[in-house]
Each structure stands twice: as C-alpha cells, then as structure tokens.
Amino acid sequence: MWKEFKDFIMTGNVIDLAVAVILAGAVGLVVNGFVTDIMMPIVGNFAGGVDFADLKYVLSPADIAADGTITKPENAIMYGNWVNSIINLLIVGFVLFVIVKAYNKTKKPAAPAAPAGPTEIDLLKEIRDALKK
C-alpha cells in the first residue's frame, strides 16, 4: 500500500509544484534584495537623498532622561516602510509579468484539431442513397 501511495504522491505535478515553491522563495529573496539594496537608494537619491525606511510621523516623542537613557520610547507611524513595501510590490509584479510573458512565448501553439469524419447519420444517408440507385 505504501508503494501505491508513494507513486501517487510523487507524480510529476507534485514535484513541479514543489520546485515552483522553492524557486518562488528564492526569487522572492533576490527581488527583495534588489529592491532594498539597489532600487531604494536610487529612488531615494532622486527624492532628495531621502531614505524611505526612515520616514515617519511622530505621534509622541521619546522622553530622554538626563543621563541619556530613554524613559519612554517614541510612538510613530512608520509610513516609509509602507512606501518601501509598495515599491517592492510593483517591482515584484513587473518581474512576474515579464517572466510569465516570456514563458507564454515559449509555449508551442496547439495543433489544429483533426477534421471530423462523417457522422453516423451521414454514413447511413450515403448507404440509403446508394441503395436507391
């Protein structure tokens, strides 16, 4: 019974799916590194040297004691990380679009369907007409 189960599980589709999941994780890391390390410094440079990850709206500032220790941390909305996430999403979407577009070009067009032969009724009509002669 184990052999049948193993043969059922280890079909080509399951293996293809496993490979796709692993590659998707790897591509995700590569694209995330590309966005974080390459694209965001370029975008920040064109935005006046701003690092989007540092952008925030402070709701309440931090309280700092006389000795320099923080007694109450600041409360802030970190919208710069959200901007980074949106740019990351756009780049990942574009990369996936390009990959799917290239993959679709590699597919061979489906062969045209074979012409259908005469139906049973057509054959019976031919036999009837031949017998009438």
Short mmCIF file of C-alpha atoms in Angstrom, two decimals:
data_model
loop_
_atom_site.label_atom_id
_atom_site.label_comp_id
_atom_site.label_asym_id
_atom_site.label_seq_id
_atom_site.Cartn_x
_atom_site.Cartn_y
_atom_site.Cartn_z
CA MET A 1 0.00 0.00 0.00
CA TRP A 2 2.86 2.38 0.78
CA LYS A 3 4.27 1.94 -2.73
CA GLU A 4 0.96 2.93 -4.34
CA PHE A 5 0.69 5.96 -2.07
CA LYS A 6 4.28 6.95 -2.83
CA ASP A 7 3.70 6.56 -6.57
CA PHE A 8 0.55 8.68 -6.31
CA ILE A 9 2.30 11.46 -4.38
CA MET A 10 5.47 11.52 -6.44
CA THR A 11 3.81 12.26 -9.74
CA GLY A 12 5.24 14.94 -12.00
CA ASN A 13 2.73 17.60 -10.96
CA VAL A 14 3.61 17.38 -7.27
CA ILE A 15 7.32 17.56 -7.97
CA ASP A 16 6.77 20.51 -10.33
CA LEU A 17 4.77 22.28 -7.63
CA ALA A 18 7.49 21.68 -5.04
CA VAL A 19 10.16 23.04 -7.38
CA ALA A 20 7.99 26.07 -8.14
CA VAL A 21 7.50 26.84 -4.45
CA ILE A 22 11.22 26.59 -3.73
CA LEU A 23 12.11 28.74 -6.73
CA ALA A 24 9.45 31.30 -5.79
CA GLY A 25 11.03 31.66 -2.36
CA ALA A 26 14.47 32.12 -3.89
CA VAL A 27 13.22 34.61 -6.47
CA GLY A 28 11.41 36.49 -3.70
CA LEU A 29 14.65 36.86 -1.76
CA VAL A 30 16.52 38.01 -4.85
CA VAL A 31 13.87 40.56 -5.78
CA ASN A 32 13.62 41.80 -2.19
CA GLY A 33 17.40 42.25 -2.08
CA PHE A 34 17.30 44.03 -5.43
CA VAL A 35 14.62 46.43 -4.21
CA THR A 36 16.20 47.08 -0.82
CA ASP A 37 19.84 47.33 -1.84
CA ILE A 38 19.69 48.72 -5.37
CA MET A 39 16.37 50.34 -6.24
CA MET A 40 15.55 52.15 -2.98
CA PRO A 41 18.89 54.04 -2.81
CA ILE A 42 18.32 55.16 -6.43
CA VAL A 43 14.73 56.23 -5.73
CA GLY A 44 15.88 57.93 -2.51
CA ASN A 45 18.59 59.78 -4.42
CA PHE A 46 16.05 61.17 -6.89
CA ALA A 47 13.78 62.08 -3.96
CA GLY A 48 16.46 64.34 -2.49
CA GLY A 49 18.57 61.82 -0.61
CA VAL A 50 15.67 60.51 1.47
CA ASP A 51 15.77 57.00 2.91
CA PHE A 52 12.15 55.90 2.79
CA ALA A 53 12.63 53.43 5.65
CA ASP A 54 13.34 56.36 7.99
CA LEU A 55 10.21 58.32 7.09
CA LYS A 56 7.76 58.52 9.97
CA TYR A 57 5.13 60.66 11.60
CA VAL A 58 5.86 61.04 15.30
CA LEU A 59 2.72 60.87 17.44
CA SER A 60 4.56 61.38 20.72
CA PRO A 61 8.32 61.98 21.01
CA ALA A 62 10.60 59.91 23.20
CA ASP A 63 11.37 61.09 26.71
CA ILE A 64 15.09 61.05 27.38
CA ALA A 65 16.50 61.24 30.92
CA ALA A 66 19.41 63.46 31.89
CA ASP A 67 21.85 60.55 31.64
CA GLY A 68 20.77 59.84 28.03
CA THR A 69 18.61 56.79 28.67
CA ILE A 70 15.20 56.61 27.09
CA THR A 71 12.47 56.61 29.73
CA LYS A 72 9.59 56.48 27.24
CA PRO A 73 10.10 55.42 23.62
CA GLU A 74 8.63 57.47 20.83
CA ASN A 75 5.34 56.50 19.26
CA ALA A 76 5.45 56.95 15.49
CA ILE A 77 3.73 55.86 12.31
CA MET A 78 6.45 54.36 10.11
CA TYR A 79 4.96 55.12 6.70
CA GLY A 80 8.35 54.88 5.00
CA ASN A 81 8.37 51.10 5.39
CA TRP A 82 4.94 51.04 3.77
CA VAL A 83 6.28 53.04 0.81
CA ASN A 84 9.13 50.53 0.52
CA SER A 85 6.59 47.69 0.53
CA ILE A 86 4.56 49.32 -2.25
CA ILE A 87 7.65 49.82 -4.41
CA ASN A 88 8.66 46.22 -3.68
CA LEU A 89 5.19 45.03 -4.75
CA LEU A 90 5.36 46.98 -8.00
CA ILE A 91 8.79 45.61 -8.87
CA VAL A 92 7.82 42.02 -7.99
CA GLY A 93 4.66 42.37 -10.07
CA PHE A 94 6.67 43.67 -13.02
CA VAL A 95 9.23 40.87 -12.74
CA LEU A 96 6.48 38.24 -12.59
CA PHE A 97 4.76 39.84 -15.58
CA VAL A 98 7.98 39.64 -17.59
CA ILE A 99 8.57 36.01 -16.55
CA VAL A 100 5.04 34.92 -17.45
CA LYS A 101 5.19 36.82 -20.74
CA ALA A 102 8.47 35.09 -21.66
CA TYR A 103 7.09 31.70 -20.60
CA ASN A 104 4.00 32.13 -22.74
CA LYS A 105 6.19 32.87 -25.77
CA THR A 106 7.97 29.54 -25.33
CA LYS A 107 4.76 27.53 -25.47
CA LYS A 108 4.05 25.90 -28.80
CA PRO A 109 0.70 26.71 -30.32
CA ALA A 110 -1.83 23.91 -30.10
CA ALA A 111 -2.07 21.72 -33.16
CA PRO A 112 -5.25 22.29 -35.14
CA ALA A 113 -7.94 19.74 -34.47
CA ALA A 114 -8.16 16.91 -36.94
CA PRO A 115 -11.07 17.30 -39.31
CA ALA A 116 -14.05 15.39 -38.06
CA GLY A 117 -15.12 12.47 -40.19
CA PRO A 118 -18.66 11.94 -41.33
CA THR A 119 -21.16 11.25 -38.61
CA GLU A 120 -23.12 8.03 -38.34
CA ILE A 121 -26.19 9.72 -39.79
CA ASP A 122 -24.21 10.94 -42.81
CA LEU A 123 -22.94 7.41 -43.43
CA LEU A 124 -26.47 5.99 -43.18
CA LYS A 125 -27.72 8.62 -45.65
CA GLU A 126 -24.97 7.66 -48.10
CA ILE A 127 -25.88 3.97 -47.79
CA ARG A 128 -29.55 4.78 -48.33
CA ASP A 129 -28.79 6.88 -51.39
CA ALA A 130 -26.51 4.13 -52.77
CA LEU A 131 -29.26 1.53 -52.31
CA LYS A 132 -31.80 3.72 -54.10
CA LYS A 133 -29.67 3.72 -57.25
#
